[in-house]
mmCIF file of C-alpha atoms in Angstrom:
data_model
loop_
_atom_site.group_PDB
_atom_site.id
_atom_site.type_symbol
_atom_site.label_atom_id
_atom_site.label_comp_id
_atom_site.label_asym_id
_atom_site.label_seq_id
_atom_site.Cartn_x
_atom_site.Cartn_y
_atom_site.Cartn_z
ATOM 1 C CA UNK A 1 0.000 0.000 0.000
ATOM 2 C CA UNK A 2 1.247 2.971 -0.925
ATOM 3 C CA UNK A 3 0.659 5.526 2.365
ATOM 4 C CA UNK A 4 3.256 1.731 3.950
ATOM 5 C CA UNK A 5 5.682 2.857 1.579
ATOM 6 C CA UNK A 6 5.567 6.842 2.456
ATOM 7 C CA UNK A 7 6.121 5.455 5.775
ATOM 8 C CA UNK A 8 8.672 3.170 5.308
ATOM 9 C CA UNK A 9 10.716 5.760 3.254
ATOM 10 C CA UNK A 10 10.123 8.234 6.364
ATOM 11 C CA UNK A 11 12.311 5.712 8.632
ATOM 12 C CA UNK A 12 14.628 4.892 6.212
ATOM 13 C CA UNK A 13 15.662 8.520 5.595
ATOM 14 C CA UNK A 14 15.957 8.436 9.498
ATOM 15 C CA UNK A 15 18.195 5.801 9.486
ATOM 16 C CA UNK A 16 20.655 8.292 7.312
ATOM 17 C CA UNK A 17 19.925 10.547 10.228
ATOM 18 C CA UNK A 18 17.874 12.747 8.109
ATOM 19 C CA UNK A 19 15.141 13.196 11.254
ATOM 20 C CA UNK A 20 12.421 15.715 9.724
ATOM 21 C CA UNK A 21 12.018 18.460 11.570
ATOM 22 C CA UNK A 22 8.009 18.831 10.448
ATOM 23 C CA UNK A 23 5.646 16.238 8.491
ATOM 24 C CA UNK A 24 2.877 17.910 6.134
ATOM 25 C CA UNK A 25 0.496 14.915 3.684
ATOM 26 C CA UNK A 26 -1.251 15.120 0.625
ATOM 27 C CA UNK A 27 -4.728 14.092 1.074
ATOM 28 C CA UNK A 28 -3.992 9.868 2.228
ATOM 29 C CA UNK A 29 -0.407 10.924 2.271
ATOM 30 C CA UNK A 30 -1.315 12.634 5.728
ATOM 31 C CA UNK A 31 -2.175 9.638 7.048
ATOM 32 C CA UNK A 32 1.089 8.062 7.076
ATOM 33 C CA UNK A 33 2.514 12.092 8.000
ATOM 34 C CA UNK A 34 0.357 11.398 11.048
ATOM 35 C CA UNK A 35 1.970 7.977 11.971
ATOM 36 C CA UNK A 36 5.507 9.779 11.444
ATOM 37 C CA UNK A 37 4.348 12.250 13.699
ATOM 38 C CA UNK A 38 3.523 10.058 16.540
ATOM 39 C CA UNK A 39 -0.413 10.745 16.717
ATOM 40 C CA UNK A 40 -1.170 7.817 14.569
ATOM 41 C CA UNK A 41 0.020 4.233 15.893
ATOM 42 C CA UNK A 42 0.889 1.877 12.866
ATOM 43 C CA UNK A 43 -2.223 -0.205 13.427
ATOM 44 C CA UNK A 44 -4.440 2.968 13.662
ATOM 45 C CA UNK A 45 -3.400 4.168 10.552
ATOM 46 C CA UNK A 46 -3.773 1.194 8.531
ATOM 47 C CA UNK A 47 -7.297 1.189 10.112
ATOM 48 C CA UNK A 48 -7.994 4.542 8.698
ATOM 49 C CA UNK A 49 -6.548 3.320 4.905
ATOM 50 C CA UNK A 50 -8.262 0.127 4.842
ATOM 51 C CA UNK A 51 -11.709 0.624 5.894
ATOM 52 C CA UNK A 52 -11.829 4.226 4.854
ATOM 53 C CA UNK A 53 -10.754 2.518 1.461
ATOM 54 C CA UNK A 54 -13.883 -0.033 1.401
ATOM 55 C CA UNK A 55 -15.850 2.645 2.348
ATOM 56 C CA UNK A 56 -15.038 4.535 0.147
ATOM 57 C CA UNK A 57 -16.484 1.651 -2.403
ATOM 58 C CA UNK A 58 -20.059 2.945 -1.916
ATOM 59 C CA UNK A 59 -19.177 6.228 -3.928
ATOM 60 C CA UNK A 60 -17.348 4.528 -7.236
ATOM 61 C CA UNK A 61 -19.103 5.388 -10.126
ATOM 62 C CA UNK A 62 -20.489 8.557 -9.014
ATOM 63 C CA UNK A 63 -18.097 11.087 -9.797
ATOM 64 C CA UNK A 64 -14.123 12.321 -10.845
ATOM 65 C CA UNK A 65 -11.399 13.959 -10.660
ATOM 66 C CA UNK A 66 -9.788 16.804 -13.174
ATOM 67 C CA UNK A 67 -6.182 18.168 -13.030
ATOM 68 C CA UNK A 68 -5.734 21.718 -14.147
ATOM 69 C CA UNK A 69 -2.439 23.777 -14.372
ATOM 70 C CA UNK A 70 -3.990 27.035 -13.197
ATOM 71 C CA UNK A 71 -4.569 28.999 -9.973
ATOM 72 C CA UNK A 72 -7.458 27.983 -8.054
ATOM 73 C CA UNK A 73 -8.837 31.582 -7.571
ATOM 74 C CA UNK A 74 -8.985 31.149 -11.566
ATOM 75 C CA UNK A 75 -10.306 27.785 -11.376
ATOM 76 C CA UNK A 76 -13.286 28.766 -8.887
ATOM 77 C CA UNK A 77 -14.634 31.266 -11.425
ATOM 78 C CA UNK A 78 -14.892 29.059 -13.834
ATOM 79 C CA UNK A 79 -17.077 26.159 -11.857
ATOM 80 C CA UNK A 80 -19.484 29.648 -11.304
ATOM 81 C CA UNK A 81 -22.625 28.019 -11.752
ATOM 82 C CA UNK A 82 -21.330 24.548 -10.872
ATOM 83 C CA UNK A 83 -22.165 24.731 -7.336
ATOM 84 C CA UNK A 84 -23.102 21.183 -5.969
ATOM 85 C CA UNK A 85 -21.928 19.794 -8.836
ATOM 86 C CA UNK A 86 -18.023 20.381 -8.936
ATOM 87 C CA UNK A 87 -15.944 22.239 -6.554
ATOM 88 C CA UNK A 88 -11.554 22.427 -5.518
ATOM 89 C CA UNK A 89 -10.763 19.512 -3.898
ATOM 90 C CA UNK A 90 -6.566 19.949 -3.943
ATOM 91 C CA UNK A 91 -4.932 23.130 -4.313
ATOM 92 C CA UNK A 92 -1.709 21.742 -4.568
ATOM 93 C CA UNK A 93 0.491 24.491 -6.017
ATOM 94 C CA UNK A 94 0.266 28.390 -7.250
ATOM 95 C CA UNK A 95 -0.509 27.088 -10.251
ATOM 96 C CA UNK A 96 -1.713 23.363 -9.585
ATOM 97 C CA UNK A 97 -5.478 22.390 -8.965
ATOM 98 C CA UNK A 98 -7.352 19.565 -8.537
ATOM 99 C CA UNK A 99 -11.441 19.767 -9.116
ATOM 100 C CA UNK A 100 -14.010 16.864 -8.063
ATOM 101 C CA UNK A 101 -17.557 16.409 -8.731
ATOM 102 C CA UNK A 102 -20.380 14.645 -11.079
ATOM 103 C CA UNK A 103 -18.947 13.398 -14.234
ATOM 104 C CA UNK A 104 -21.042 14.889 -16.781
ATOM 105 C CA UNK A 105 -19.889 18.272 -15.651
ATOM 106 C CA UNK A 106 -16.296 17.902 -15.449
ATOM 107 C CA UNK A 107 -16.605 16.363 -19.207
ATOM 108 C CA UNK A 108 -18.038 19.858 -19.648
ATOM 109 C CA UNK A 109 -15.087 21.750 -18.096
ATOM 110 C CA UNK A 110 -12.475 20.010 -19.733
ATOM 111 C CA UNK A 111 -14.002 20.796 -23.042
ATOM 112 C CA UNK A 112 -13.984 24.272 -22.083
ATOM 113 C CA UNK A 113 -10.308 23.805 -20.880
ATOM 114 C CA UNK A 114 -9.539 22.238 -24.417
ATOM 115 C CA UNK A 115 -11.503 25.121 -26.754
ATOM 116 C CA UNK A 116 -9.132 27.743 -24.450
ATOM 117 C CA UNK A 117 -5.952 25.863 -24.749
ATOM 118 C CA UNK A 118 -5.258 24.227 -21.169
ATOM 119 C CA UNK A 119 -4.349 21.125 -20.848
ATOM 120 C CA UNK A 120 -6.390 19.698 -18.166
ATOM 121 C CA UNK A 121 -6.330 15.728 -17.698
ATOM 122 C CA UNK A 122 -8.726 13.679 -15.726
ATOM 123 C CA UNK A 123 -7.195 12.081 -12.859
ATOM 124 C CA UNK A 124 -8.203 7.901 -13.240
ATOM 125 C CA UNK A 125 -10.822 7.581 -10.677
ATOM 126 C CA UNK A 126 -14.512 6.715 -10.852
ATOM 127 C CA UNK A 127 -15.303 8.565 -7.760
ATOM 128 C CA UNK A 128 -15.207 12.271 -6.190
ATOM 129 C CA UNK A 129 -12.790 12.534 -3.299
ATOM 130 C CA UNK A 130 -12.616 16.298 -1.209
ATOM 131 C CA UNK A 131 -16.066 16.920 -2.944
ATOM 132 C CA UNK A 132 -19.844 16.896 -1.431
ATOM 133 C CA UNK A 133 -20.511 13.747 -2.280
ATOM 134 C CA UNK A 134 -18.292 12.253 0.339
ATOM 135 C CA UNK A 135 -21.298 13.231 2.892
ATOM 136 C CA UNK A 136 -22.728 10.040 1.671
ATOM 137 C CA UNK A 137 -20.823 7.940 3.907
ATOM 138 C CA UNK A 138 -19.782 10.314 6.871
ATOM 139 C CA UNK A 139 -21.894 7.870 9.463
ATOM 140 C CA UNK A 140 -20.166 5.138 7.680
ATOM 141 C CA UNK A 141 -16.765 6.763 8.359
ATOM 142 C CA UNK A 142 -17.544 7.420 11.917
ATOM 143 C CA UNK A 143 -18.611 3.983 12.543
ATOM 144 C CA UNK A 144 -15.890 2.618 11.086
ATOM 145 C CA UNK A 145 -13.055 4.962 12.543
ATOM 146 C CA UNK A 146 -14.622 5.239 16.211
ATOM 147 C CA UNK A 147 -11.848 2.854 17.567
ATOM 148 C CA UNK A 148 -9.005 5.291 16.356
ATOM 149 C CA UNK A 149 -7.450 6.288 19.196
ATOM 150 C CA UNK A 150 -4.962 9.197 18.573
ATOM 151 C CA UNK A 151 -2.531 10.315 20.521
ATOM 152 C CA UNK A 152 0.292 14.056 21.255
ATOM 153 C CA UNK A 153 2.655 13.784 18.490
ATOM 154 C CA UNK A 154 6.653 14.031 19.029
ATOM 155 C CA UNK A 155 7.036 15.611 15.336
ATOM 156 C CA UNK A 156 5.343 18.996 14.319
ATOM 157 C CA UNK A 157 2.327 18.299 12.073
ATOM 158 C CA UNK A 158 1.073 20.923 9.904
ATOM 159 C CA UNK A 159 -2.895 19.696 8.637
ATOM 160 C CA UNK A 160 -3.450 20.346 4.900
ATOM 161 C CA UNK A 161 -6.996 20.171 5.997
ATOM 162 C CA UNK A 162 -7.105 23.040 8.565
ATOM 163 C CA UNK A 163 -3.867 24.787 7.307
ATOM 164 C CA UNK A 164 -2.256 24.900 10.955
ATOM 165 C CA UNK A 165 -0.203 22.901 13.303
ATOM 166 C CA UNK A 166 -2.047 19.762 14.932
ATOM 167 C CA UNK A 167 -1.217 18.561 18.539
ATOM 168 C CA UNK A 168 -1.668 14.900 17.028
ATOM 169 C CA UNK A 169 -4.824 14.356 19.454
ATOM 170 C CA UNK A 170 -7.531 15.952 17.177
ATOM 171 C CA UNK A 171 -6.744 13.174 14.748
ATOM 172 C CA UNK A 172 -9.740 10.959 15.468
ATOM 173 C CA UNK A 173 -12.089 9.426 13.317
ATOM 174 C CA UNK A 174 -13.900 12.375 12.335
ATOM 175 C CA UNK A 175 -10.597 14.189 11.307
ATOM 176 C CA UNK A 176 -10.688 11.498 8.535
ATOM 177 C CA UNK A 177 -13.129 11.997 7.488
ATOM 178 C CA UNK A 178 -13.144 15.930 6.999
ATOM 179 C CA UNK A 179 -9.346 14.929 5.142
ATOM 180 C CA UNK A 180 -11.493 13.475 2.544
ATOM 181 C CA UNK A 181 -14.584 15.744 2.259
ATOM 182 C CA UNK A 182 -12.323 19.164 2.636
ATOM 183 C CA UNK A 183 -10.061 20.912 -0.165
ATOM 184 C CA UNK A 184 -6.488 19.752 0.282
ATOM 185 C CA UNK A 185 -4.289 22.900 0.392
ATOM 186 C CA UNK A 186 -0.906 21.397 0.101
ATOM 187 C CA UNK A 187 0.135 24.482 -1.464
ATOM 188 C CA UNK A 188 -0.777 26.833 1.121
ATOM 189 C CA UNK A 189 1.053 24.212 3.743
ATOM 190 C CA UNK A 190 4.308 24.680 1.902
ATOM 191 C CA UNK A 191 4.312 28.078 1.808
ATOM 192 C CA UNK A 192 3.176 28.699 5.226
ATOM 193 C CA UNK A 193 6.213 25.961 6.367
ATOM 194 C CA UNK A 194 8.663 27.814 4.026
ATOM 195 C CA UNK A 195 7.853 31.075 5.674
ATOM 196 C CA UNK A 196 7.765 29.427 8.998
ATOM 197 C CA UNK A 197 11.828 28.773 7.935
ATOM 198 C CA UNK A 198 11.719 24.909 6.668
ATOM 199 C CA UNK A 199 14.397 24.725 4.689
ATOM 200 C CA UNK A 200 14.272 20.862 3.182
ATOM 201 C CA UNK A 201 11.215 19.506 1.496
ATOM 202 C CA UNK A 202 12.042 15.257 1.228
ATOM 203 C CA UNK A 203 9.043 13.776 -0.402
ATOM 204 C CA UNK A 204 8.276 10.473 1.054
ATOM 205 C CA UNK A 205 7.011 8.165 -1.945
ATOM 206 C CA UNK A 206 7.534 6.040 -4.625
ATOM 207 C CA UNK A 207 7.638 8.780 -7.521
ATOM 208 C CA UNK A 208 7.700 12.390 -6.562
ATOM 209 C CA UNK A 209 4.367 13.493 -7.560
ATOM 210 C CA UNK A 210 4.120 16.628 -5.246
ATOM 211 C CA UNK A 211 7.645 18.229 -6.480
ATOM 212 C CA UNK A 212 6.613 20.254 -8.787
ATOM 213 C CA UNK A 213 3.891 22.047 -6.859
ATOM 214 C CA UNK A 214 6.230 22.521 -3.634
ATOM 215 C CA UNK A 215 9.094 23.756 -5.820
ATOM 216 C CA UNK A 216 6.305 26.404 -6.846
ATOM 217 C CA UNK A 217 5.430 26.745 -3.076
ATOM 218 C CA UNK A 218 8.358 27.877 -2.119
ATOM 219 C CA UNK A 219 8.784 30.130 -5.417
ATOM 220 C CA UNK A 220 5.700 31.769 -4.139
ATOM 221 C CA UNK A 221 7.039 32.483 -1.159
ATOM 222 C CA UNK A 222 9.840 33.767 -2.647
ATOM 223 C CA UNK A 223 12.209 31.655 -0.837
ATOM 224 C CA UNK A 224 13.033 29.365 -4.354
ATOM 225 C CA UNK A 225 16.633 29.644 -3.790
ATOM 226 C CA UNK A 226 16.668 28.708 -0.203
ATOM 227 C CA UNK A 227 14.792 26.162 -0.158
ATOM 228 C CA UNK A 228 16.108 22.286 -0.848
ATOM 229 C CA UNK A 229 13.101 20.110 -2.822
ATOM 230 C CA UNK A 230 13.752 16.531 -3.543
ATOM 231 C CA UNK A 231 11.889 12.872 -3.679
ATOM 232 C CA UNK A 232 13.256 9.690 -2.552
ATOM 233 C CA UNK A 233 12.670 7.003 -5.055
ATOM 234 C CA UNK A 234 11.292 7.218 -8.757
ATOM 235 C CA UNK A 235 9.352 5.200 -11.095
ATOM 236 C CA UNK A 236 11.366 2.394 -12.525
ATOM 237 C CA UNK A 237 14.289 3.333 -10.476
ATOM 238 C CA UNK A 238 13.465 2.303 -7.157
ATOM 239 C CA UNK A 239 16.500 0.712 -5.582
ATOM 240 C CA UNK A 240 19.767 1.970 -3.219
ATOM 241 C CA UNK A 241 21.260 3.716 -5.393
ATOM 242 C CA UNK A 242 18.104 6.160 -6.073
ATOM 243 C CA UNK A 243 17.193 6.595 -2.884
ATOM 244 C CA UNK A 244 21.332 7.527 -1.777
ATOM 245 C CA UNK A 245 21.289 9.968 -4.559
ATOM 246 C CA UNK A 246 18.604 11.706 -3.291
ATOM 247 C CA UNK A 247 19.856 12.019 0.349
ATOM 248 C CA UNK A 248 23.218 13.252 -1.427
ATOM 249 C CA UNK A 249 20.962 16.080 -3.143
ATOM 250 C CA UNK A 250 20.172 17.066 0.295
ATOM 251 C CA UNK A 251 23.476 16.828 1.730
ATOM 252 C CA UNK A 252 25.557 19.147 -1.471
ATOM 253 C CA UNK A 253 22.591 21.714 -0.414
ATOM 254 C CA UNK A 254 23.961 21.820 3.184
ATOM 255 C CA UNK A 255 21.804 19.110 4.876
ATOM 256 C CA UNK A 256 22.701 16.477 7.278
ATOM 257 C CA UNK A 257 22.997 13.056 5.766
ATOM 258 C CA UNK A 258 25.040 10.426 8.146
ATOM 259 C CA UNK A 259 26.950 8.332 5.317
ATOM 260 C CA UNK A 260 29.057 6.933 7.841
ATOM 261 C CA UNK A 261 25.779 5.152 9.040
ATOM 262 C CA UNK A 262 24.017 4.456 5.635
ATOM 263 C CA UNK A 263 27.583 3.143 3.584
ATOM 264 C CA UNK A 264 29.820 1.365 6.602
ATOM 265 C CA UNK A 265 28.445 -2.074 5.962
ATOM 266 C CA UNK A 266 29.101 -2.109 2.190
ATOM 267 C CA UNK A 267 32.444 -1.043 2.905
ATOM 268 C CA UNK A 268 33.176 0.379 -0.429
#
């Protein structure tokens, strides 16, 4: 699964003594940035991803998802008149947005989006995450999730739901379920992290889907050429050697990387 991976990757990075200073997650992502934290145990949060998942089951077939490379203040006046039907369920960059809603109406939009030369792309779902139609199975959700037990985290969290810092205890089963009815605002989180002084964004995950819109997070916040922005692994290239070069990208930027640690029992 992949939010096992983003963890995973979180502790190996540790083990290079690369301990982050702050987690932040992208929607599911923050469900594994919660178990980094501390206010998720591992068995709580694969709770949360597994029956949230089945749950989620009840809403296939009833909606999408659309990518669009603009600004969602730009974005929102075009749904005008799309209320209930599509609304901003990721803002994940200045210029990076996600909308959700009925299908028949996002087939609209993108044909709009084609006619004006933007190259929106729908996201390969059959159902409408971060959108209104996620009300449908809110009792399900708290049901489901009332066992969750979180718990005061030992690593800052910083909610791309709320767009503040969490304690770690608010992350119940209703939390979950307001990270998948609410707008994501990854971007936002970066920027308000990069002015907060975070230096080193390390994407946790098996291809670095979020670069791009922190690396114009932290452009926004005019801090581009302070800030350090890399991934850990990549498609097809998934071994040792990827995930080294990446820690080494951190540590020619002025990061701490303990090679002694990650290379002594290769000897090379």
């Amino acid at each position: 699964m992949l939010w096992a991976v983003m963890v995973s990757l979180a502790e190996v990075w540790r083990s290079l003594g690369v301990e982050p200073a702050a987690v932040v997650g992208h929607s599911q992502g923050e469900i594994a940035a919660a178990v980094v934290a501390g206010a998720l145990s591992l068995e709580d949060g694969a709770r949360v991803v597994a029956l949230r998942s089945r749950a989620i089951v009840a809403l296939a077939g009833r909606g999408g998802m659309v990518s669009v490379p603009l600004p969602s203040a730009e974005v929102a006046g075009r749904l005008a008149g799309l209320e209930g039907r599509v609304s901003i369920a990721a803002v994940n960059g200045p210029a990076s947005t996600v909308v959700s809603g009925e299908v028949d109406a996002l087939d609209g939009l993108l044909a709009e989006y084609e006619l004006a030369g933007v190259r929106a792309r729908r996201i390969e779902v059959d159902y409408a995450s971060h959108s209104a139609y996620v009300a449908a199975i809110e009792d399900e959700l708290a049901r489901l999730l009332a066992p969750v037990t979180p718990r005061s985290g030992e690593v800052p969290w910083y909610s791309t739901v709320r767009g503040c810092w969490l304690e770690g205890v608010e992350a119940g089963g209703a939390y979950w379920y307001e990270n998948l009815r609410e707008t994501v605002g990854f971007g936002p989180a970066v920027e308000a992290l990069a002015g907060e002084g975070f230096r080193f964004f390390v994407e946790c995950s098996a291809h670095p889907v979020l670069r791009i819109g922190v690396l114009e997070s932290v452009e926004a916040a005019g801090l581009a050429d302070a800030c350090v922005v890399v991934g850990s692994l990549r498609r097809d290239d998934g071994g040792l050697r990827r995930l080294w070069t990446s820690a080494a990208e951190v540590w020619v930027r002025g990061g701490e990387v303990d090679w002694e640690r990650a290379i002594a029992p290769a000897r090379p």
